[in-house]
Short mmCIF file of C-alpha atoms in Angstrom, two decimals:
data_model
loop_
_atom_site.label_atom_id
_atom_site.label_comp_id
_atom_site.label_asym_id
_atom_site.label_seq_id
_atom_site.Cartn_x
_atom_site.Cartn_y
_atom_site.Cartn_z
CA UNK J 1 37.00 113.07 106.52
CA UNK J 2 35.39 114.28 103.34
CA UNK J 3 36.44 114.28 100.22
CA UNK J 4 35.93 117.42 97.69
CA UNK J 5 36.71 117.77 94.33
CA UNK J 6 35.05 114.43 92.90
CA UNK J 7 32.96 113.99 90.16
CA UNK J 8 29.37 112.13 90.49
CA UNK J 9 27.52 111.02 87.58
CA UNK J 10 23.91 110.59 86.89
CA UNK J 11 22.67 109.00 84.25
CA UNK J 12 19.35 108.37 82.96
CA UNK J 13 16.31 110.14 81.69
CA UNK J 14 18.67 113.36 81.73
CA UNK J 15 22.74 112.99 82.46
CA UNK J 16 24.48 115.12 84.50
CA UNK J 17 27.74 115.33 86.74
CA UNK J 18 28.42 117.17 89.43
CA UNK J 19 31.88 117.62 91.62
CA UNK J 20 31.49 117.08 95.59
CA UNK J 21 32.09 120.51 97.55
CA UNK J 22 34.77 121.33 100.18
CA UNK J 23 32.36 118.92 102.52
CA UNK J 24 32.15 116.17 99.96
CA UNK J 25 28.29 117.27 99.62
CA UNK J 26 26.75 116.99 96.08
CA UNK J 27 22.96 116.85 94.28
CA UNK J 28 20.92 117.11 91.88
CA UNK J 29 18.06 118.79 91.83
CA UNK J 30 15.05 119.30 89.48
CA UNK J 31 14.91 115.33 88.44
CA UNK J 32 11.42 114.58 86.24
CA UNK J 33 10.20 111.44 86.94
CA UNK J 34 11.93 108.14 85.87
CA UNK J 35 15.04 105.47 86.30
CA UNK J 36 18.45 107.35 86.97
CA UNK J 37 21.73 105.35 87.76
CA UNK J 38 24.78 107.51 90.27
CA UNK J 39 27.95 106.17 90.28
CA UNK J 40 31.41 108.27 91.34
CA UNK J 41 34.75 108.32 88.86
CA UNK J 42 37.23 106.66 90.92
CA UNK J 43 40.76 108.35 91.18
CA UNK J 44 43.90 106.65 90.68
CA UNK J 45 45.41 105.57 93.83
CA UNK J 46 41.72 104.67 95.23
CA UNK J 47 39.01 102.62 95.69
CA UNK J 48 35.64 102.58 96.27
CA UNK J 49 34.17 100.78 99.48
CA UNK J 50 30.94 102.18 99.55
CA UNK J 51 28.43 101.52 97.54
CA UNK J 52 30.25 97.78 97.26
CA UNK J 53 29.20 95.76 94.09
CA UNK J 54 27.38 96.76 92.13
CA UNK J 55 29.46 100.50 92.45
CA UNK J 56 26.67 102.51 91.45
CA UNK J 57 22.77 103.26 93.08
CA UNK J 58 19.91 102.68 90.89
CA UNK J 59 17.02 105.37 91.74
CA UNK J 60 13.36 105.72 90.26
CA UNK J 61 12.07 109.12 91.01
CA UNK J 62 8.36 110.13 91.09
CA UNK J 63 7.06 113.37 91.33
CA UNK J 64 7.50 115.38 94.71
CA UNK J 65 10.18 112.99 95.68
CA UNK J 66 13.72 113.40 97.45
CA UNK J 67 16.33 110.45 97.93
CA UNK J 68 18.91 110.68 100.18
CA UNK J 69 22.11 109.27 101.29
CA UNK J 70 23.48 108.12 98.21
CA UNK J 71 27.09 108.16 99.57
CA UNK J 72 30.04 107.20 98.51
CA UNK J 73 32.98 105.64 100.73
CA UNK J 74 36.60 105.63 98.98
CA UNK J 75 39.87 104.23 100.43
CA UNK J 76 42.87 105.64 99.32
CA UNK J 77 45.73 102.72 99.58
CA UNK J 78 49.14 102.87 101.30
CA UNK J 79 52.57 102.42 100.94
CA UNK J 80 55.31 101.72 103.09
CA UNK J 81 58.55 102.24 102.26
CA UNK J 82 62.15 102.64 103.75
CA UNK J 83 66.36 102.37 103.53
CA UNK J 84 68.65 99.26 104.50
CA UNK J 85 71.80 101.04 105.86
CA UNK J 86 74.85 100.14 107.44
CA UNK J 87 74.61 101.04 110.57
CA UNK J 88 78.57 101.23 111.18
CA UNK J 89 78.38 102.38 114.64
CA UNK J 90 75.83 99.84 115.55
CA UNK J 91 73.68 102.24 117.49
CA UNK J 92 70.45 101.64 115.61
CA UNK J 93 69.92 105.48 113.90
CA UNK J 94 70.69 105.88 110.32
CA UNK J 95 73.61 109.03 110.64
CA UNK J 96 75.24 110.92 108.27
CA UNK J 97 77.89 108.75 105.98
CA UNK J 98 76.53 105.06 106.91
CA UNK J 99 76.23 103.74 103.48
CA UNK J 100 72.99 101.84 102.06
CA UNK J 101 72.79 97.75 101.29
CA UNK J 102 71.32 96.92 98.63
CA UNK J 103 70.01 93.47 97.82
CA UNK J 104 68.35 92.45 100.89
CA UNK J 105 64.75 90.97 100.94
CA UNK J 106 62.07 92.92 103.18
CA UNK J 107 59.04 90.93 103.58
CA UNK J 108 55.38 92.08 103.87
CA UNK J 109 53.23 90.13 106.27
CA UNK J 110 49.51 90.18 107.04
CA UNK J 111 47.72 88.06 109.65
CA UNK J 112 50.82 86.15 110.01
CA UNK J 113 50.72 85.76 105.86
CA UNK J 114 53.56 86.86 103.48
CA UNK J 115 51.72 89.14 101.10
CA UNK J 116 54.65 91.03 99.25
CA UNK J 117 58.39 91.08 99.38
CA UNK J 118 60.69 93.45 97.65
CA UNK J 119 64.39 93.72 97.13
CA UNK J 120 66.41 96.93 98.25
CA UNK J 121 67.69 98.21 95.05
CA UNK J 122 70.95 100.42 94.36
CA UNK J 123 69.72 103.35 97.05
CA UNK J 124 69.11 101.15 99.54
CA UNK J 125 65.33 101.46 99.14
CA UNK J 126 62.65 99.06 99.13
CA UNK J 127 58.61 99.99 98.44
CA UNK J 128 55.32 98.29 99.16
CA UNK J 129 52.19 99.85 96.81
CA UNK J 130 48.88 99.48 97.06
CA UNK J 131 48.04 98.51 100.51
CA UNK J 132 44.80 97.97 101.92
CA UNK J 133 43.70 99.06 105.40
CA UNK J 134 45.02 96.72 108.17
CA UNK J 135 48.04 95.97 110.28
CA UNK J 136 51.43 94.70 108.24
CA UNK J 137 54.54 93.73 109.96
CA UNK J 138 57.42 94.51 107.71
CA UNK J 139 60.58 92.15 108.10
CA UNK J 140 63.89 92.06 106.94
CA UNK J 141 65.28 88.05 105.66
CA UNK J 142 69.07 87.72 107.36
CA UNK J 143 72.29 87.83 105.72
CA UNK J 144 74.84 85.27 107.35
CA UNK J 145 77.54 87.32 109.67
CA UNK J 146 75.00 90.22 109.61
CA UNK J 147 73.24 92.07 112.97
CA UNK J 148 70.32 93.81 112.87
CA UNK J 149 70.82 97.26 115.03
CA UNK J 150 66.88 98.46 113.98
CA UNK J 151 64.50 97.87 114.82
CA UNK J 152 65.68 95.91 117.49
CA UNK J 153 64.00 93.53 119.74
CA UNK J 154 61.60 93.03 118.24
CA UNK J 155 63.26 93.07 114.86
CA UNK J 156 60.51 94.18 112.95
CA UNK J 157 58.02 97.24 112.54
CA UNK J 158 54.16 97.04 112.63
CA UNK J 159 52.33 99.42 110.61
CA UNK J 160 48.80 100.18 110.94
CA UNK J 161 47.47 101.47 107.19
CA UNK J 162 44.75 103.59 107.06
CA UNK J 163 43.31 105.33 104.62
CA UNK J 164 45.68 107.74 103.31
CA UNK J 165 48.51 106.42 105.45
CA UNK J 166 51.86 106.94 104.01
CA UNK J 167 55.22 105.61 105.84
CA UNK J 168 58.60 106.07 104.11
CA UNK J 169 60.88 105.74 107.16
CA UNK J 170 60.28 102.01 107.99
CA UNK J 171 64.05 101.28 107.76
CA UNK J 172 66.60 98.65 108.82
CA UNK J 173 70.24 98.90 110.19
CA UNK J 174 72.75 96.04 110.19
CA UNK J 175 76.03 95.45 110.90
CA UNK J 176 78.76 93.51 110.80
CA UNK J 177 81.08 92.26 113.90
CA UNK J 178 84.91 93.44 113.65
CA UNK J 179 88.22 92.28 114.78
CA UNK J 180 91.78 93.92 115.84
CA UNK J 181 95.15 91.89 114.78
CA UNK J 182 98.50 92.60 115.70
CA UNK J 183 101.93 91.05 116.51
CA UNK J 184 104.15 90.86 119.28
CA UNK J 185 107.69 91.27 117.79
CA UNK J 186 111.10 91.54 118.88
CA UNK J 187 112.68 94.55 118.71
CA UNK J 188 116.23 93.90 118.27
CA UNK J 189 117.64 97.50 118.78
CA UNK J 190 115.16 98.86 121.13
CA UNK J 191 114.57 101.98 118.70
CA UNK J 192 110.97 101.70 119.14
CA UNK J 193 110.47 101.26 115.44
CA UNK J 194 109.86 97.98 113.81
CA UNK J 195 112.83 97.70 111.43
CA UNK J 196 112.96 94.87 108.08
CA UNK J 197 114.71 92.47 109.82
CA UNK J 198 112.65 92.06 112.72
CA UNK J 199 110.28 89.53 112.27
CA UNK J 200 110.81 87.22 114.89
CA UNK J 201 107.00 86.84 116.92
CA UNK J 202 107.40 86.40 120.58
CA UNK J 203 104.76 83.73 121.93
CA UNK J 204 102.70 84.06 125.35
CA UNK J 205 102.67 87.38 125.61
CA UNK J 206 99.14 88.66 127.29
CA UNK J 207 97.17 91.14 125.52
CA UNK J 208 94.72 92.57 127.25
CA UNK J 209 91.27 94.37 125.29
CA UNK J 210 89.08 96.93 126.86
CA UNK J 211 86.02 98.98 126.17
CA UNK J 212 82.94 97.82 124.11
CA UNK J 213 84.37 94.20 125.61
CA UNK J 214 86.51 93.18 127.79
CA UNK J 215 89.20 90.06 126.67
CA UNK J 216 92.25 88.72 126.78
CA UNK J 217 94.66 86.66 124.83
CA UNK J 218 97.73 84.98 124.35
CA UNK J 219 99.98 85.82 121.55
CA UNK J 220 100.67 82.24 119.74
CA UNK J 221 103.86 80.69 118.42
CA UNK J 222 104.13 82.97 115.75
CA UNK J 223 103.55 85.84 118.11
CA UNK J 224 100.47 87.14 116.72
CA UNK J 225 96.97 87.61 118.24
CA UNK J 226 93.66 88.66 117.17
CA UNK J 227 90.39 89.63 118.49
CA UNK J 228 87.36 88.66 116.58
CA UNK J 229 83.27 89.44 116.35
CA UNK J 230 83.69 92.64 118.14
CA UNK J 231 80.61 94.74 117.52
CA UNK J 232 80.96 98.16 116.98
CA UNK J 233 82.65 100.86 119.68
CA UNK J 234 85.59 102.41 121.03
CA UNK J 235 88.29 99.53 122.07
CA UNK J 236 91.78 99.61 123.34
CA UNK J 237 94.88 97.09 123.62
CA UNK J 238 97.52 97.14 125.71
CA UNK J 239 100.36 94.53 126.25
CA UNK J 240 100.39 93.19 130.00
CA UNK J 241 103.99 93.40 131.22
CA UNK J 242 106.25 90.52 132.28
CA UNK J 243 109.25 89.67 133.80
CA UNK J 244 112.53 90.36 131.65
CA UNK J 245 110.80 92.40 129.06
CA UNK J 246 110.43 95.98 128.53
CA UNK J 247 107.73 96.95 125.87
CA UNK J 248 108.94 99.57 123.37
CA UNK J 249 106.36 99.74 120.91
CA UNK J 250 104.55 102.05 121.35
CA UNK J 251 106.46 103.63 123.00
CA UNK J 252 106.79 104.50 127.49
CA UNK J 253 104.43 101.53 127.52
CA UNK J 254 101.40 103.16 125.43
CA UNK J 255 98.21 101.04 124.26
CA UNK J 256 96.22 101.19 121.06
CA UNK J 257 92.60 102.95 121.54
CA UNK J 258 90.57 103.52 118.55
CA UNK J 259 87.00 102.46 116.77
CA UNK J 260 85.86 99.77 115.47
CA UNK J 261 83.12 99.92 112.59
CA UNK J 262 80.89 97.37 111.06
CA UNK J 263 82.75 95.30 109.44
CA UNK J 264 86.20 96.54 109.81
CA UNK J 265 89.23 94.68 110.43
CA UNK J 266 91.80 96.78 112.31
CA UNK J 267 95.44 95.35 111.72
CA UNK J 268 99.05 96.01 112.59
CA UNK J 269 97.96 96.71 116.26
CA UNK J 270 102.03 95.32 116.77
CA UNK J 271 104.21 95.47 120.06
CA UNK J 272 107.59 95.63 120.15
CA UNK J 273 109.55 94.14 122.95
CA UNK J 274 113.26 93.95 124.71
CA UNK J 275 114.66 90.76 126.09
CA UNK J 276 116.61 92.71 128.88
CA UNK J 277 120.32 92.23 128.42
CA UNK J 278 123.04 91.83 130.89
CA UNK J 279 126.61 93.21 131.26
CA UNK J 280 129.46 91.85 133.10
CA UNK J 281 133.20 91.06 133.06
CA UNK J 282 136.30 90.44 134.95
CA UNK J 283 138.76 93.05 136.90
CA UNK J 284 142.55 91.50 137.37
CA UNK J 285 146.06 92.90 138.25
CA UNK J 286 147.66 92.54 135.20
CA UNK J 287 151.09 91.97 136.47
CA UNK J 288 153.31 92.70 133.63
CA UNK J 289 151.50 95.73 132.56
CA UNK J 290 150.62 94.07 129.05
CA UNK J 291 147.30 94.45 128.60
CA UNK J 292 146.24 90.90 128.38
CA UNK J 293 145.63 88.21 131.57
CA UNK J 294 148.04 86.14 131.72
CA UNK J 295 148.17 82.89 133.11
CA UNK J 296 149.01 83.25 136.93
CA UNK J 297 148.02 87.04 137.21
CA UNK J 298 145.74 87.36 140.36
CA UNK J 299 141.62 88.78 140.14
CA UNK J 300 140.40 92.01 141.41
CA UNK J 301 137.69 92.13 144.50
CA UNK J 302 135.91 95.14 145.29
CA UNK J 303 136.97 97.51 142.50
CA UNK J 304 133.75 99.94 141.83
CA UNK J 305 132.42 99.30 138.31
CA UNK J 306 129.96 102.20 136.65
CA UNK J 307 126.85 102.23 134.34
CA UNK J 308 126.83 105.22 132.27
CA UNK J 309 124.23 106.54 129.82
CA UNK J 310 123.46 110.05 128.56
CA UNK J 311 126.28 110.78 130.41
CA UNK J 312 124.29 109.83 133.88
CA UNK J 313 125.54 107.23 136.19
CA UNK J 314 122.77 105.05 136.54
CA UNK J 315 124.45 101.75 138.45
CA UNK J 316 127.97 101.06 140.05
CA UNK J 317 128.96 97.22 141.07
CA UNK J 318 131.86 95.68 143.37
CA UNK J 319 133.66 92.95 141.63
CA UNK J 320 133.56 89.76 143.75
CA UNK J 321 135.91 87.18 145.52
CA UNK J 322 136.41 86.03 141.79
CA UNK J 323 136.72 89.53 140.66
CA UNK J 324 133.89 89.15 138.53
CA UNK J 325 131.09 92.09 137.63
CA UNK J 326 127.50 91.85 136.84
CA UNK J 327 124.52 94.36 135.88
CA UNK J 328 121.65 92.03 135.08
CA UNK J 329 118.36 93.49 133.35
CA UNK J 330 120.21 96.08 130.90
CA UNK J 331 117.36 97.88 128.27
CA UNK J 332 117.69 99.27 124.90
CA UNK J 333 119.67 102.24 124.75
CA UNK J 334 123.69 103.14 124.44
CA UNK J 335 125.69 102.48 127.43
CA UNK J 336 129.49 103.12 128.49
CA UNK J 337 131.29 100.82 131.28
CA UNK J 338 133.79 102.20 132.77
CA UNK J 339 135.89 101.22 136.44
CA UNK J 340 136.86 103.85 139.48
CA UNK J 341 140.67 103.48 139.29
CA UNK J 342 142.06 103.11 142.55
CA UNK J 343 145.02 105.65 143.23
CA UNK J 344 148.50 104.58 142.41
CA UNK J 345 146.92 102.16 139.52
CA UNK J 346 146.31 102.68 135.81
CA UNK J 347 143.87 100.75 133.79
CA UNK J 348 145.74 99.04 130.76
CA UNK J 349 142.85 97.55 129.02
CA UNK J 350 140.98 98.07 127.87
CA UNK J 351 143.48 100.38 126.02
CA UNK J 352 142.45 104.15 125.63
CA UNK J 353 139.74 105.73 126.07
CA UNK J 354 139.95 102.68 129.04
CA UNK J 355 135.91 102.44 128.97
CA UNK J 356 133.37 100.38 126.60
CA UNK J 357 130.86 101.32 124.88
CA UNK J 358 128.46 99.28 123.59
CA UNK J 359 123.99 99.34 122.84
CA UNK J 360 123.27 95.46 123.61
CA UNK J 361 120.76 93.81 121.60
CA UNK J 362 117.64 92.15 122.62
CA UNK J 363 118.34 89.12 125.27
CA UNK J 364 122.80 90.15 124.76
CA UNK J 365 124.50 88.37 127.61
CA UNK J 366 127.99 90.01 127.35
CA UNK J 367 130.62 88.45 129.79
CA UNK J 368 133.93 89.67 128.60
CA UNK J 369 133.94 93.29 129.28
CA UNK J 370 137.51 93.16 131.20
CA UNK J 371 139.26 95.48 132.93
CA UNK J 372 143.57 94.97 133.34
CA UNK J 373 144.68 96.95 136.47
CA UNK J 374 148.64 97.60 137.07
CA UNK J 375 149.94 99.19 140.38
CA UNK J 376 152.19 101.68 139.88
CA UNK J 377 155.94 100.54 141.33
CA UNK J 378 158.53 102.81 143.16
CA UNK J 379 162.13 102.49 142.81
CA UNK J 380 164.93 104.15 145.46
CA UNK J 381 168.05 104.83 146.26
CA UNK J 382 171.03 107.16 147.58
CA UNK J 383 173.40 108.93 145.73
CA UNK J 384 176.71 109.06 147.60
CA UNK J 385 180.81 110.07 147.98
CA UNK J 386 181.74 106.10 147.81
CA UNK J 387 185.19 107.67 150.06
CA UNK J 388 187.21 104.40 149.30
CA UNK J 389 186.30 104.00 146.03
CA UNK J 390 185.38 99.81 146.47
CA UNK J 391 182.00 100.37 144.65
CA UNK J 392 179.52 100.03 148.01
CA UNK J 393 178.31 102.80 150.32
CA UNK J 394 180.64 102.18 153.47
CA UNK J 395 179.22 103.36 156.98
CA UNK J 396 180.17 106.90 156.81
CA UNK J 397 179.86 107.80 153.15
CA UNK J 398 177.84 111.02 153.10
CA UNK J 399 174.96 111.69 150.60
CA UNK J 400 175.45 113.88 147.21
CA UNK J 401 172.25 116.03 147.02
CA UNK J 402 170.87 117.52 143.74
CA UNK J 403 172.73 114.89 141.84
CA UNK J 404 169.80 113.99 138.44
CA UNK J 405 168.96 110.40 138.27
#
C-alpha cells in the first residue's frame, strides 16, 4: 500500500520539502539545472528499505529534463504480544476469572534462533518490539508440575510479521494437575455425622473415581485415600459396598461429585461406615418366678422374639433347642426387643416395661438380652359339709356353694 502524509526533502541548488499525497505520490517541479540530493524523514516505529544505503538519491538535472522513480520503500516493525493465564478448567480458552502468571519466560525464535525473550510481568503480559518482517515462533520455557492447555500440540504459535502486523493475543494457558483426599471412618453411632471422637480409619475399603478419569483405590491402614494428578473436570467418588458394612456418610449411600481446578486439592471427601451389629439372648422358664436363671431352670424353644423400630416390626426369631435368639446384621438406628408371651405365662425379666431397648454401636455383639418366662399355676379344691366332723371329705359329704376362698 501507499503511504501519505510523509515528508520528502530536496536539497541542493534550491531546498524544498514536500509531503506524499493520499497515493504516496510527490514532486518537484520547476528544478534549474544542477546537483540535488532526496531523502524521506523516517517516522518512529519505521524503517526505510528502499533506497538501502546510502538512504537518499543523488540527482543532476539539466535543462528539459525529468527523473523518475525516486521511491521510497518503508517497513513499519511489529510486535507481538500476549497473557500467561491459568487456565483452571484446562480447556485451552482464556475465560472470565482465570487469573494471570506472572514470571514465566516466552521466548522469541527466528530460523530456529532465539532472538528475544521476555518475562510476563504482574498482568500476565509479555511484549516483543521492533520486529522485522519474517516468520517467529513464540514459545513458552516450562514450569515443573505445570501443563500447557494453549496452544496445544504444537505448543507454540508461528507468526508471520509483515509490515504493519500487530498481534496482541499470542497467549498461553497452563495448568496444574489436582487431587481429591478423604477418609474412611467409623461411625460409631450411625448418626451420619462425623462426631470428635471418631477417628478410627477403616483400611481396604474400595473407592471408586469417575468422570474426567476413571480409578480406584484402596483406603490404607490409616483409612485414608487420595487421588492425585487429576487434570481439570467434573469427578465423582463413591465408596464400593462390602459385606458387613453399611455406608452412612453421606448419607442413603450418596457419592461426592464436584470440580476439580488447576491446582486444587479437594479434601475431606470422608465416608462414614457401620460395622453391622448383632442382637441375641436367651429365653428360659424361670421356675421360681424370681427374675433371675437359676441353676437347674430349663431353656425356652420356639418362643417368637420381635425386632422393633419406629414402632415397625421389622424381624421376629424362634429361640432354638438351646433356647437361644439371634438377629445378625443389626444397623445404626434405635431398636426395642421384645418376646410374644405365650398365654397363661408372664415375662418376669426383664422387669417392666418387659422389652429392651437399646441403639448398638458400630460392630456391638450383644448376647445377653434374656427373657425369664413363668407359667401361670392353678390351685383347686372343694368346699364341703365334713358330716362327721373327722377333718376329710367322706364319700357322701355334699359341696357348700358360694362359700369365698
Amino acid at each position: 500500500p501507499s503511504l501519505g502524509g510523509w515528508r520528502i526533502i530536496k536539497r541542493g541548488v534550491k531546498s524544498d520539502s514536500f509531503f506524499s499525497d493520499n497515493y504516496g505520490n510527490y514532486h518537484f517541479l520547476n528544478l534549474k539545472p544542477g546537483g540535488y540530493t532526496i531523502q524521506q524523514q523516517v517516522k518512529s516505529g519505521w524503517i526505510q528499505t528502499l533506497p538501502s544505503s546510502p538512504s537518499t538519491y543523488s540527482v543532476t538535472t539539466t535543462s528539459g529534463t525529468d527523473t523518475y522513480y525516486l521511491n521510497f520503500g518503508n517497513f513499519q516493525m511489529g510486535f507481538i504480544s500476549g497473557v500467561k493465564f491459568n487456565d483452571l478448567n484446562a480447556n485451552g480458552i482464556r475465560e472470565t476469572g482465570e487469573p494471570v502468571l506472572n514470571g514465566w519466560v516466552i521466548r522469541l525464535e527466528k530460523d530456529s534462533t532465539m532472538v528475544d525473550s521476555a518475562i510476563t510481568n504482574a498482568q500476565g503480559r509479555y511484549l516483543f518490539m521492533n520486529l522485522f518482517s519474517g516468520t517467529y515462533l513464540v514459545s513458552e520455557q516450562q514450569k515443573s508440575g505445570w501443563l500447557q492447555s494453549l496452544p496445544f500440540l504444537p505448543n507454540y504459535h508461528l507468526v508471520q510479521i509483515r509490515s504493519s502486523s500487530t498481534y496482541d493475543a499470542i497467549d498461553f494457558g497452563n495448568f496444574q494437575n489436582g487431587s481429591i483426599h478423604g477418609q474412611v471412618f467409623v461411625d460409631y453411632n450411625g448418626n451420619g455425622i462425623r462426631d470428635g471422637n471418631e477417628m478410627s480409619g477403616v483400611s481396604n475399603k474400595k473407592i471408586r473415581l469417575l468422570g474426567n478419569r476413571i480409578d480406584s483405590t484402596l483406603s490404607d491402614i490409616n483409612g485414608n485415600f487420595a487421588f492425585v494428578n487429576l487434570p481439570p473436570g467434573k469427578y465423582t467418588v463413591e465408596m464400593v459396598s462390602s459385606s458387613g458394612w453399611i455406608q452412612t456418610m453421606p448419607q442413603n449411600n450418596a457419592s461426592y461429585t464436584f470440580d476439580i481446578s488447576s491446582g486444587m486439592a479437594s479434601s475431606n471427601k470422608d465416608f462414614g461406615v457401620f460395622q453391622n451389629a448383632s442382637i441375641g439372648g436367651l429365653v428360659w422358664n424361670d421356675l421360681d418366678g424370681d427374675g433371675l436363671f437359676d441353676i437347674g431352670e430349663p431353656v425356652l424353644k420356639n418362643w417368637i422374639i420381635l425386632l422393633i423400630k419406629d414402632d415397625l416390626q421389622l424381624y421376629e426369631v424362634n429361640s432354638d433347642s438351646l433356647g437361644r435368639y439371634l438377629f445378625p446384621s443389626i444397623g445404626p438406628g434405635e431398636y426395642r426387643i421384645a418376646i410374644n408371651v405365650h398365654s397363661g405365662w408372664y415375662t418376669t425379666f426383664p422387669t417392666m416395661p418387659h422389652f429392651y431397648t437399646i441403639a448398638p454401636t458400630s460392630g456391638l455383639n450383644i448376647n445377653n438380652l434374656n427373657f425369664g418366662e413363668f407359667k401361670f399355676g392353678v390351685v383347686l379344691g372343694v368346699k364341703f359339709n365334713d358330716l362327721n366332723a373327722n377333718r376329710q371329705r367322706d364319700e357322701g359329704e355334699p359341696g357348700i356353694p358360694n362359700w369365698m376362698i
